[in-house]
CSV table of C-alpha atoms and ligand atoms in Angstrom, one decimal:
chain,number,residue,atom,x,y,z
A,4,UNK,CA,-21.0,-4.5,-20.1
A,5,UNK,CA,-18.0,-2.4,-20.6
A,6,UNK,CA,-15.2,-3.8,-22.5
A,7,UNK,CA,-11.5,-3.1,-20.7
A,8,UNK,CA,-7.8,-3.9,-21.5
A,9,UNK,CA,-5.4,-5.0,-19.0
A,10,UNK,CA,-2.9,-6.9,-17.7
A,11,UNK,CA,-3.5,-10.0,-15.8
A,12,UNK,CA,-1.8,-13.2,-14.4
A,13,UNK,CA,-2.6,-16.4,-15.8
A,14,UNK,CA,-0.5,-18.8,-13.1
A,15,UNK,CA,1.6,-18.2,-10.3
A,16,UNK,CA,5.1,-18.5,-12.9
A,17,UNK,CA,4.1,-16.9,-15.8
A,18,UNK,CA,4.7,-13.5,-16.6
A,19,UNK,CA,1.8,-10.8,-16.7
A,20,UNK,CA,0.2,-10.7,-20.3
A,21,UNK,CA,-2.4,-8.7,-21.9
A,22,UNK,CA,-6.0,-9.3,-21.6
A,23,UNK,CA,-9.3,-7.8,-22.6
A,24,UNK,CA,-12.1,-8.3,-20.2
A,25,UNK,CA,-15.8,-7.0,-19.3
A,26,UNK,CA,-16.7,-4.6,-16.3
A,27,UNK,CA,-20.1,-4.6,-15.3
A,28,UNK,CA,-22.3,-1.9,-16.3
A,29,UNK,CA,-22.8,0.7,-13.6
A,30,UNK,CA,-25.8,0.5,-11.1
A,31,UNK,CA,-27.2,3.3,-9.6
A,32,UNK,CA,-24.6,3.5,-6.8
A,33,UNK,CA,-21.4,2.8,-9.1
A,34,UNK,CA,-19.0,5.4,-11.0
A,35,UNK,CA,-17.2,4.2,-13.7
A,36,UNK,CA,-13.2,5.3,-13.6
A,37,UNK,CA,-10.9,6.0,-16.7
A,38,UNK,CA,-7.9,5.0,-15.0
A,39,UNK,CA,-4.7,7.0,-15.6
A,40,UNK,CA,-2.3,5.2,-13.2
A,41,UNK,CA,-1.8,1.9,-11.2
A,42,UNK,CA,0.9,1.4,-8.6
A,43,UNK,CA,2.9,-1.9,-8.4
A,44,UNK,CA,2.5,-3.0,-4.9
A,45,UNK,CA,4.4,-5.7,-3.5
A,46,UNK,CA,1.4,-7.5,-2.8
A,47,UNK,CA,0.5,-7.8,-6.1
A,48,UNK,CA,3.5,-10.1,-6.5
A,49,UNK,CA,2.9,-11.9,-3.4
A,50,UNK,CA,-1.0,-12.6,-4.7
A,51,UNK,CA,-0.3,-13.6,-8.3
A,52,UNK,CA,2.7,-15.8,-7.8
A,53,UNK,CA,0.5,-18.0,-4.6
A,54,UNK,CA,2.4,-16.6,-1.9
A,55,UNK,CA,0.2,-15.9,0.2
A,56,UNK,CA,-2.6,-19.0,-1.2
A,57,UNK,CA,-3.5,-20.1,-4.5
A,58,UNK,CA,-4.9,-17.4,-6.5
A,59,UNK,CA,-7.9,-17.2,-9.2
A,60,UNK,CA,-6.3,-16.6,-12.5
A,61,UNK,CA,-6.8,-15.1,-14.7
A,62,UNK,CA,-5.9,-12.0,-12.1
A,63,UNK,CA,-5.5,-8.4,-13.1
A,64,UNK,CA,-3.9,-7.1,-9.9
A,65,UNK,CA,-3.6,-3.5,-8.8
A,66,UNK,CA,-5.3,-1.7,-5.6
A,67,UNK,CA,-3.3,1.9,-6.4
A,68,UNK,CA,-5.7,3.7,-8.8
A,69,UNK,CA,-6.5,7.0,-9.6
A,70,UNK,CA,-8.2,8.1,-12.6
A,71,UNK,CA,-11.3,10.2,-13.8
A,72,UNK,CA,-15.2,9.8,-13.4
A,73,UNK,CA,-16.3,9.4,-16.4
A,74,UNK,CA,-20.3,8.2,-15.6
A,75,UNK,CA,-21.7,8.6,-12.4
A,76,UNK,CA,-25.1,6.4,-11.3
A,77,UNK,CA,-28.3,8.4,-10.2
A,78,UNK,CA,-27.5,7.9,-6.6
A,79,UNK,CA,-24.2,8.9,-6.5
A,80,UNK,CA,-23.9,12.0,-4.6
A,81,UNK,CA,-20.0,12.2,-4.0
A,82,UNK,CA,-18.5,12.7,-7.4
A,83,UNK,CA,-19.6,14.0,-11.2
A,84,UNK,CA,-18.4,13.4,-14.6
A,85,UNK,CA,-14.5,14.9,-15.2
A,86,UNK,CA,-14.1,14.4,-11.0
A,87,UNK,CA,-10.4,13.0,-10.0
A,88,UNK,CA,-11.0,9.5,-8.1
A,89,UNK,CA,-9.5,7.0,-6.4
A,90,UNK,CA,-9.6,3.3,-5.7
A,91,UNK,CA,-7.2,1.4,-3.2
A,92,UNK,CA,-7.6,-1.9,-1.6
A,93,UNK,CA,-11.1,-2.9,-1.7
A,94,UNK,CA,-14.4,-2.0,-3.4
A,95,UNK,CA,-17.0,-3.0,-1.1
A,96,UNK,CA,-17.8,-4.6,2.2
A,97,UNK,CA,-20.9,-5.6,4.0
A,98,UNK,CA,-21.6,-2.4,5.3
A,99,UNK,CA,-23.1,-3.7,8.6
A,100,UNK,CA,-20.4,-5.5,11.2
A,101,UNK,CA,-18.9,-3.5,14.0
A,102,UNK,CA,-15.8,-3.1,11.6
A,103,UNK,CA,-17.9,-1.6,8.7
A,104,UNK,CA,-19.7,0.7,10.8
A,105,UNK,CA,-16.8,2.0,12.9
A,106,UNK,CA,-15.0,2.6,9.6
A,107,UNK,CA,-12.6,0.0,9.0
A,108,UNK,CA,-14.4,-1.8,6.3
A,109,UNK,CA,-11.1,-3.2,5.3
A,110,UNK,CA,-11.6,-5.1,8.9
A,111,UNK,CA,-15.0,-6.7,7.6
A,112,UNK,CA,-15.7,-9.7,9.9
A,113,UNK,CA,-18.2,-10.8,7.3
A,114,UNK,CA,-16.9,-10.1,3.9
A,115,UNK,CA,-14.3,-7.4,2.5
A,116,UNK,CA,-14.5,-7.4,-1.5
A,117,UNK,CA,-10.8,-6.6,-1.8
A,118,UNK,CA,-9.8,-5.0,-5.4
A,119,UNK,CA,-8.3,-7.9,-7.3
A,120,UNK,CA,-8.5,-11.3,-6.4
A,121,UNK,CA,-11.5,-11.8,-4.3
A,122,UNK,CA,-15.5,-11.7,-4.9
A,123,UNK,CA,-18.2,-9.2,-4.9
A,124,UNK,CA,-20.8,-9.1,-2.2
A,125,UNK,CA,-22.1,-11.3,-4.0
A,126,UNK,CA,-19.6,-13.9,-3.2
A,127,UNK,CA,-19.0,-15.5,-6.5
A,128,UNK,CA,-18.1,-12.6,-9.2
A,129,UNK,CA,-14.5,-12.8,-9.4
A,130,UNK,CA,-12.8,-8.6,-8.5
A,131,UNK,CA,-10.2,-7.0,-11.0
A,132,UNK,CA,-7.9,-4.9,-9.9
A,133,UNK,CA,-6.7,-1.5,-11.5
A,134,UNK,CA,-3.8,-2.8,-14.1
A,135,UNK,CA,-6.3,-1.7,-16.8
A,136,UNK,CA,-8.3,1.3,-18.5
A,137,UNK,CA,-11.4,1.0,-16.5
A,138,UNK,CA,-12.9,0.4,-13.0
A,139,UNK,CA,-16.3,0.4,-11.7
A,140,UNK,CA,-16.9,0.7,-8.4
A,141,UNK,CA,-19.9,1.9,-5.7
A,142,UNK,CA,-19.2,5.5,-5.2
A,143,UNK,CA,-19.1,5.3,-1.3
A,144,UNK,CA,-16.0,3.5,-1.9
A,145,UNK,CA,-13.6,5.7,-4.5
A,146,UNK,CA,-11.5,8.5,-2.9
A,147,UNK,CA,-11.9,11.9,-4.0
A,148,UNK,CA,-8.7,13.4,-5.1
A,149,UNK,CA,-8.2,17.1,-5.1
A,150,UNK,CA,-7.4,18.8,-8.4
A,151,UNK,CA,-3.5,20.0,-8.4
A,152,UNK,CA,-2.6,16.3,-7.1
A,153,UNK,CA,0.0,14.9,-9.2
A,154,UNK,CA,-2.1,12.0,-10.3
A,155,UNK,CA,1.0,9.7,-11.4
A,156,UNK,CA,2.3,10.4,-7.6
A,157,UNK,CA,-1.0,10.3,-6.4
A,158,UNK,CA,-1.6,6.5,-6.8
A,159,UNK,CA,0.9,5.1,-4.5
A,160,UNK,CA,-0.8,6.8,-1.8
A,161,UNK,CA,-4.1,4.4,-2.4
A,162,UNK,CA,-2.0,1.5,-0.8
A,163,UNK,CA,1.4,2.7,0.3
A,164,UNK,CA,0.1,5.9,1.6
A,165,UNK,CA,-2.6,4.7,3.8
A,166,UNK,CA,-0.9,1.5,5.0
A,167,UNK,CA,2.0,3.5,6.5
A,168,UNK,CA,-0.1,6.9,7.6
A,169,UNK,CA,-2.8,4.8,9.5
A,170,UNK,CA,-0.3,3.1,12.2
A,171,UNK,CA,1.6,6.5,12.6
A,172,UNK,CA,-1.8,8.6,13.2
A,173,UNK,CA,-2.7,5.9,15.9
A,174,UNK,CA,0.0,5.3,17.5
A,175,UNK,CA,0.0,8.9,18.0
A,176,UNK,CA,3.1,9.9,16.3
A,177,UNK,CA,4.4,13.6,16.9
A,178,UNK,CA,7.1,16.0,17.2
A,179,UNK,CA,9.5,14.4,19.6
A,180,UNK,CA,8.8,11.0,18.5
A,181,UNK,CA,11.8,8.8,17.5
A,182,UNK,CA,10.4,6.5,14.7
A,183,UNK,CA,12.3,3.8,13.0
A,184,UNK,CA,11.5,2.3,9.4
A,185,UNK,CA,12.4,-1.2,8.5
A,186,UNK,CA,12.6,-1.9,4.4
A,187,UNK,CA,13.4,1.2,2.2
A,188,UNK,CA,10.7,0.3,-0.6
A,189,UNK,CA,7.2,1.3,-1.8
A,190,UNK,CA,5.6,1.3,1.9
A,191,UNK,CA,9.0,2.2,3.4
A,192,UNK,CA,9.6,5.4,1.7
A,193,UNK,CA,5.9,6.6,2.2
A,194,UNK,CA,6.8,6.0,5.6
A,195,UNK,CA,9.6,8.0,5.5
A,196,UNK,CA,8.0,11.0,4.5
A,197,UNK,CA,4.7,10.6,6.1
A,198,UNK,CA,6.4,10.0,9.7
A,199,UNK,CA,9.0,12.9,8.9
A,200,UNK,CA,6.1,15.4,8.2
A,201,UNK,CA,4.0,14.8,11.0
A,202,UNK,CA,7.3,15.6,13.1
A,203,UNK,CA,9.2,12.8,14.3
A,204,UNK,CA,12.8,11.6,14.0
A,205,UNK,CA,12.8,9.3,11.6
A,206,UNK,CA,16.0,6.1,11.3
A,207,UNK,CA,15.8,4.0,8.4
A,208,UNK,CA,16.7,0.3,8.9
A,209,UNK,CA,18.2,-0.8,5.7
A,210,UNK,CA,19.6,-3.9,3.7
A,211,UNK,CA,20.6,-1.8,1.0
A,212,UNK,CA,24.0,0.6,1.4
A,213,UNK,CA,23.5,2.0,-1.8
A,214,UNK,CA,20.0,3.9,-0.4
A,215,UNK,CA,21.3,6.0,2.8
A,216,UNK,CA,21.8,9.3,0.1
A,217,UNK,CA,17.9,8.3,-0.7
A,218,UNK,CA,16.7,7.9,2.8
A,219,UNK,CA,18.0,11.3,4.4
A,220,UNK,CA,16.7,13.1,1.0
A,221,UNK,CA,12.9,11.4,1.9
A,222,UNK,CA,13.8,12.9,5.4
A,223,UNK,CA,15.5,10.5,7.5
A,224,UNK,CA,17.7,11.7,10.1
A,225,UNK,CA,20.0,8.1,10.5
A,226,UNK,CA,20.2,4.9,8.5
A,227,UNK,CA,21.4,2.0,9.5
A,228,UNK,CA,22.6,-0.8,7.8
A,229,UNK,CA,21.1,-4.6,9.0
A,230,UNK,CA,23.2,-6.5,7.9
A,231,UNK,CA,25.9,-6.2,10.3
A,232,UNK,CA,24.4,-7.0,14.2
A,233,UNK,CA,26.9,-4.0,15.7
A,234,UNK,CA,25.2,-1.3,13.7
A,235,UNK,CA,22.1,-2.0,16.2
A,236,UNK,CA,23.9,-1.3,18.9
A,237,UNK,CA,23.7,2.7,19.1
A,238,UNK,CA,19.9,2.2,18.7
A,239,UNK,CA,19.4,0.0,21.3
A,240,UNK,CA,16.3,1.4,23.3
A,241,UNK,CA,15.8,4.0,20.8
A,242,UNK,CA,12.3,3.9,19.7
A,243,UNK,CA,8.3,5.0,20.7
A,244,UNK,CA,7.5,3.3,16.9
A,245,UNK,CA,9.1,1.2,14.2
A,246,UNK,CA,6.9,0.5,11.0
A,247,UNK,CA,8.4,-3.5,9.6
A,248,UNK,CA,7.8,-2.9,6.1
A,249,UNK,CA,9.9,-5.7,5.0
A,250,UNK,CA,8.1,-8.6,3.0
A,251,UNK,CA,10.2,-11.6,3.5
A,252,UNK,CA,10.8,-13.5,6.7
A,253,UNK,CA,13.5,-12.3,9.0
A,254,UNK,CA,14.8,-12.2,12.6
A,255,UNK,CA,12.5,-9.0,14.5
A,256,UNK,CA,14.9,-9.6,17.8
A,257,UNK,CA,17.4,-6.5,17.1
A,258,UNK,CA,13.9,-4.2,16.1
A,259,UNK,CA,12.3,-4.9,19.3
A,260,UNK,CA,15.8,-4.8,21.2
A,261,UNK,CA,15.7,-1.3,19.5
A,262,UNK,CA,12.1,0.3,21.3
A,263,UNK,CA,11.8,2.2,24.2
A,264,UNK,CA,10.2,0.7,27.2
A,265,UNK,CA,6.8,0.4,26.1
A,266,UNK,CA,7.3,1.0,22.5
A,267,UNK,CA,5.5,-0.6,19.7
A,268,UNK,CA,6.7,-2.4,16.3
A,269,UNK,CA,4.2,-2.2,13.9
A,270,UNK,CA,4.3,-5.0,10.9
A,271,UNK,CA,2.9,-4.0,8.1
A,272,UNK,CA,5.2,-6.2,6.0
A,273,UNK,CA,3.4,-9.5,4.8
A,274,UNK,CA,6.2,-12.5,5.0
A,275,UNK,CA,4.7,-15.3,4.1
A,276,UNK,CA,5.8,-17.7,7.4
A,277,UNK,CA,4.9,-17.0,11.2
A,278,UNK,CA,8.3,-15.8,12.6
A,279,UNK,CA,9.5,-16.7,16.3
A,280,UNK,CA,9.1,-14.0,18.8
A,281,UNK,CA,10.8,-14.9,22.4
A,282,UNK,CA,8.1,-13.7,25.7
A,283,UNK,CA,10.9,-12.6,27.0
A,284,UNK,CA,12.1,-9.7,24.4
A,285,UNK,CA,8.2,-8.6,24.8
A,286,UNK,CA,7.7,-8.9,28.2
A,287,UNK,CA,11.6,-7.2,29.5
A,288,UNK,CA,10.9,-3.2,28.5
A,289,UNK,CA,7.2,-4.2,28.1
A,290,UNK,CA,7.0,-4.1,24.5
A,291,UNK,CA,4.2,-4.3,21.8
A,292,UNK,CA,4.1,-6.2,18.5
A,293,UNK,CA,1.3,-5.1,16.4
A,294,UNK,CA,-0.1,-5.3,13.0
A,295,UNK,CA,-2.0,-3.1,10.5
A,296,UNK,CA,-4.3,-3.3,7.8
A,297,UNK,CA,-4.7,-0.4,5.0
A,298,UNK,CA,-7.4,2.0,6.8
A,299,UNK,CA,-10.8,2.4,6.4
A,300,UNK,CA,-12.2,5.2,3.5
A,301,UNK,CA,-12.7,7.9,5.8
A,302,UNK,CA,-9.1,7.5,7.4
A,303,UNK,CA,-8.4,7.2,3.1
A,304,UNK,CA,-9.3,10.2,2.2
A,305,UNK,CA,-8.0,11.9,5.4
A,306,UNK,CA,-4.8,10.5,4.2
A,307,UNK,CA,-5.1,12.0,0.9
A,308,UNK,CA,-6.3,15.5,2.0
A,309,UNK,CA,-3.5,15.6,4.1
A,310,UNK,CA,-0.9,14.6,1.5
A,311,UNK,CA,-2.6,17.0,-0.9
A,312,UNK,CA,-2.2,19.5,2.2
A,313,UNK,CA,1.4,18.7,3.0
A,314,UNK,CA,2.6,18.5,-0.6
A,315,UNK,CA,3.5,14.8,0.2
A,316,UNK,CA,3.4,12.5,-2.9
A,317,UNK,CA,5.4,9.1,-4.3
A,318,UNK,CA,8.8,9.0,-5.9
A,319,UNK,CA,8.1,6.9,-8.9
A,320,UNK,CA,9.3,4.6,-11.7
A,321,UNK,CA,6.6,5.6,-14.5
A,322,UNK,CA,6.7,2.4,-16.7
A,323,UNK,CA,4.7,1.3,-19.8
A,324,UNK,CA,2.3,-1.5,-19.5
A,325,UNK,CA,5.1,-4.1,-21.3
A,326,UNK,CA,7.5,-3.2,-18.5
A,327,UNK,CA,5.5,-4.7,-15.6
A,328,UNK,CA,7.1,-8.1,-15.5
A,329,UNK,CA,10.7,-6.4,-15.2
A,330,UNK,CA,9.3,-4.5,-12.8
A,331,UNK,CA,8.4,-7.3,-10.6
A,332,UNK,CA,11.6,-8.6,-10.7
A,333,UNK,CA,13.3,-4.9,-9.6
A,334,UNK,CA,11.2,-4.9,-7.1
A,335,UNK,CA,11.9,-8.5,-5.5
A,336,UNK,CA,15.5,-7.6,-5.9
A,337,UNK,CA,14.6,-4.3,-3.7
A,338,UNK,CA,15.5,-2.3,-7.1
A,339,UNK,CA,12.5,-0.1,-6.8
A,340,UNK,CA,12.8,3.9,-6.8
A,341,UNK,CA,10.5,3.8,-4.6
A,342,UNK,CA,7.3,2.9,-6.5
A,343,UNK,CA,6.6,1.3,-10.0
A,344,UNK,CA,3.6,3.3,-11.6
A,345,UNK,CA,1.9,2.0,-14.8
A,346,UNK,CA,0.7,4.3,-17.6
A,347,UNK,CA,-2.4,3.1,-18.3
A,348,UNK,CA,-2.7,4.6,-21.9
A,349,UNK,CA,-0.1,1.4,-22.4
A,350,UNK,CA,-2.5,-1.2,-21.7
B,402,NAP,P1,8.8,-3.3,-1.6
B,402,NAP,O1,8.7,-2.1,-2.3
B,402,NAP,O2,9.4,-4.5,-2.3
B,402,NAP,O3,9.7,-3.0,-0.3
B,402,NAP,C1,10.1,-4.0,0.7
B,402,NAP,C2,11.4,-3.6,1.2
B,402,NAP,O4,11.8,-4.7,2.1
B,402,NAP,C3,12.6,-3.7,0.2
B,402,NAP,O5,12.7,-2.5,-0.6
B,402,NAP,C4,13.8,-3.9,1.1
B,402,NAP,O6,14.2,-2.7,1.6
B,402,NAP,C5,13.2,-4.7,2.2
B,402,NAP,N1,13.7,-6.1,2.0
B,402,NAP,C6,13.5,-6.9,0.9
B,402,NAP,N2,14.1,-8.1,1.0
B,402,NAP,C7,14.6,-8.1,2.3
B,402,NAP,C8,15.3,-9.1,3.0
B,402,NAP,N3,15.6,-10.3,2.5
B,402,NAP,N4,15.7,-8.7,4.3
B,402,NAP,C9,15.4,-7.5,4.8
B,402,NAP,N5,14.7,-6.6,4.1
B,402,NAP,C10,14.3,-6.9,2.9
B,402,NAP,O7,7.4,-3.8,-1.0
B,402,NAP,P2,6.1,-2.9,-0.6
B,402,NAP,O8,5.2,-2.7,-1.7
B,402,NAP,O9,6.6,-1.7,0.2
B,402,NAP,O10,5.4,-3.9,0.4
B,402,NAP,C11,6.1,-4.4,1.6
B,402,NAP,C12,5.3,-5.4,2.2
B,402,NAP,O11,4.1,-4.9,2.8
B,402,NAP,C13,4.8,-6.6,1.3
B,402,NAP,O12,4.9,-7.8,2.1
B,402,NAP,C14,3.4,-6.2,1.1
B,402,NAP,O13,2.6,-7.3,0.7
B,402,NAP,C15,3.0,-5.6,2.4
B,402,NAP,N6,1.8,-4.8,2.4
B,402,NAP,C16,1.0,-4.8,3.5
B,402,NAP,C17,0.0,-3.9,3.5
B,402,NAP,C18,-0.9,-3.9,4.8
B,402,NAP,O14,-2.0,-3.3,4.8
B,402,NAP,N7,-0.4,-4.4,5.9
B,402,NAP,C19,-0.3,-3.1,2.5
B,402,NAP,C20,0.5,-3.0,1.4
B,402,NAP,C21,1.6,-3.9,1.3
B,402,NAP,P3,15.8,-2.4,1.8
B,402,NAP,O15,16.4,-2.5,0.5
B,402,NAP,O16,15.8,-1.0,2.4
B,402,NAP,O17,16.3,-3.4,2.8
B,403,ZN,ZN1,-0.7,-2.8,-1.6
B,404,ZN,ZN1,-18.6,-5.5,7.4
């Protein structure tokens, strides 16, 4: 076994606190990871504090991870010792539904080990997630990194990144394209830039006045404030793709009241209650209301080559490990320029 430090949650109200734990020893398909940085995604929060279910404390949360290889299994063809690597969302999946073999193991019908809070394939030992020094994982699984990458503003990408770049690559979004952005925060801002790059005109929905100067530096072209109905009004029937990053139930009406005919909202925000949606608003303009899930490791590491190709990274918070419990609480309160990292030489 391989002892660890972390962070982990212990109930849904405590704070995060220290904790030393065992990894397995590596088999002949794992790598083991000296993690250098974890992002704080916002559902991390959700998870540990029972939003979304109860969870299985004690929980180390954290699916943005990038690190160094620092043993590599005899099987293992992808990466060697002193490699850059990355983990994201999940760590293994069964390898054999339609999803798995069509590369959306995060789609799994039978069983997606997810990164923190869920099982092995083995359906009974617990995952931990990357707020600590050390991961291992099977090899097929880990992201390669290329050297250069900024590896602090390399980790959002593992969640954020992907999540936002897999509904713009297949909904097809070019130059030409008018894409909208709702929530300004970890996902949001990746959105932002990723959207921007591959072309498109790019509003940013916003609940927060004091981020337009932030939003037109990441590359948005117009920002408009929600709060106020009459701000929607020059945007009505504006839009081939809006990405709903927003994490706490609210009305989608003015969003879909926003799309072209035909046009497409994409939620990728997780609120924890179903929201009402009226046939009509769909079915007038023929509109589409769609979800997303991560992407799959080979649309992963498309998403990194790219960003590594385009120069697109993060803007981050670095924080120490004893900060992570404010940082929760910045983030909930949408304080969050635009991604809370973790050092992980803190832990
Ligand atoms: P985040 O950094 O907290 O950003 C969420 C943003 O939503 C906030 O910055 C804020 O932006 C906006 N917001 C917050 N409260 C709001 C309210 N009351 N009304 C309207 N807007 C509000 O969170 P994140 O890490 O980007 O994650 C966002 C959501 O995506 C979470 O639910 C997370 O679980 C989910 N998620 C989903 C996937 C997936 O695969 N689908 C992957 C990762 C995360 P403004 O200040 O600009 O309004
Ligand atoms: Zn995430
Ligand atoms: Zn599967």
């Amino acid at each position: 076994m391989i002892n660890t430090k972390g962070y982990a949650a212990f109930s849904p109200t405590a704070p995060l606190q220290s904790y030393s734990f065992e990894r397995r020893d590596p088999k002949a398909d794992d790598v083991v990871i000296e993690i250098a940085y974890a992002g704080i995604c916002h559902s991390d929060i959700h998870t540990v504090r029972g939003e979304w279910g109860p969870a299985a404390y004690p929980c180390v949360p954290g699916h943005e991870i990038v690190g160094k290889v620092v043993k590599v299994g005899k099987k293992v063809k992808k990466f060697k010792v002193g490699d850059l690597a990355g983990v994201g969302c999940f760590v293994d999946s069964c390898g054999k539904c339609q999803s798995c073999k069509t590369h959306e193991e995060q789609l799994c019908t039978t069983h997606c080990s997810f990164t923190y809070n869920s099982t092995e394939q083995d359906g009974k030992t617990p995952t931990q997630g990357g707020y600590s020094q050390h991961i291992v994982v099977k090899g097929k699984y880990a992201l390669k990194l290329k050297k250069g990458m900024p590896l602090d503003r390399t980790a959002p990408l593992l969640c954020a990144g992907i999540t936002t770049y897999s509904p713009l690559k297949r909904f097809g979004v070019k130059k030409g394209h008018k894409v909208g952005v709702v929530g300004l925060g970890g996902l949001g801002h990746m959105a932002v830039k990723l959207a921007k790059s591959m072309g498109a005109e790019v509003t940013v929905f916003s609940t927060s006045p004091s981020k337009e100067q932030d939003a037109k530096k990441l590359g948005a072209k117009y920002f408009i404030l929600t709060k106020d109905p009459k701000n929607f009004e020059t945007v009505a029937g504006n839009f081939d793709l809006i990405i709903n990053t927003v994490s706490v139930n609210h009305d989608f009406s003015p969003f879909l009241a926003s799309l072209k005919t035909g046009g497409t909202m994409c939620l990728v925000g997780v609120a924890p209650k179903p929201n009402e949606v009226g046939a009509i608003e769909l079915i007038f303009g023929r509109k589409n209301l769609s979800g997303s899930l991560i992407g799959g490791i080979k649309e992963t590491q498309e998403m990194l080559d790219y960003c590594a190709r385009k120069k697109v990274y993060s803007d981050i918070e670095l924080i120490d490990a004893s900060q992570i419990n404010e940082a929760y609480e910045r983030t909930i309160k949408s304080d969050v320029k635009y991604r809370f990292v973790i050092d992980a030489k803190t832990f």
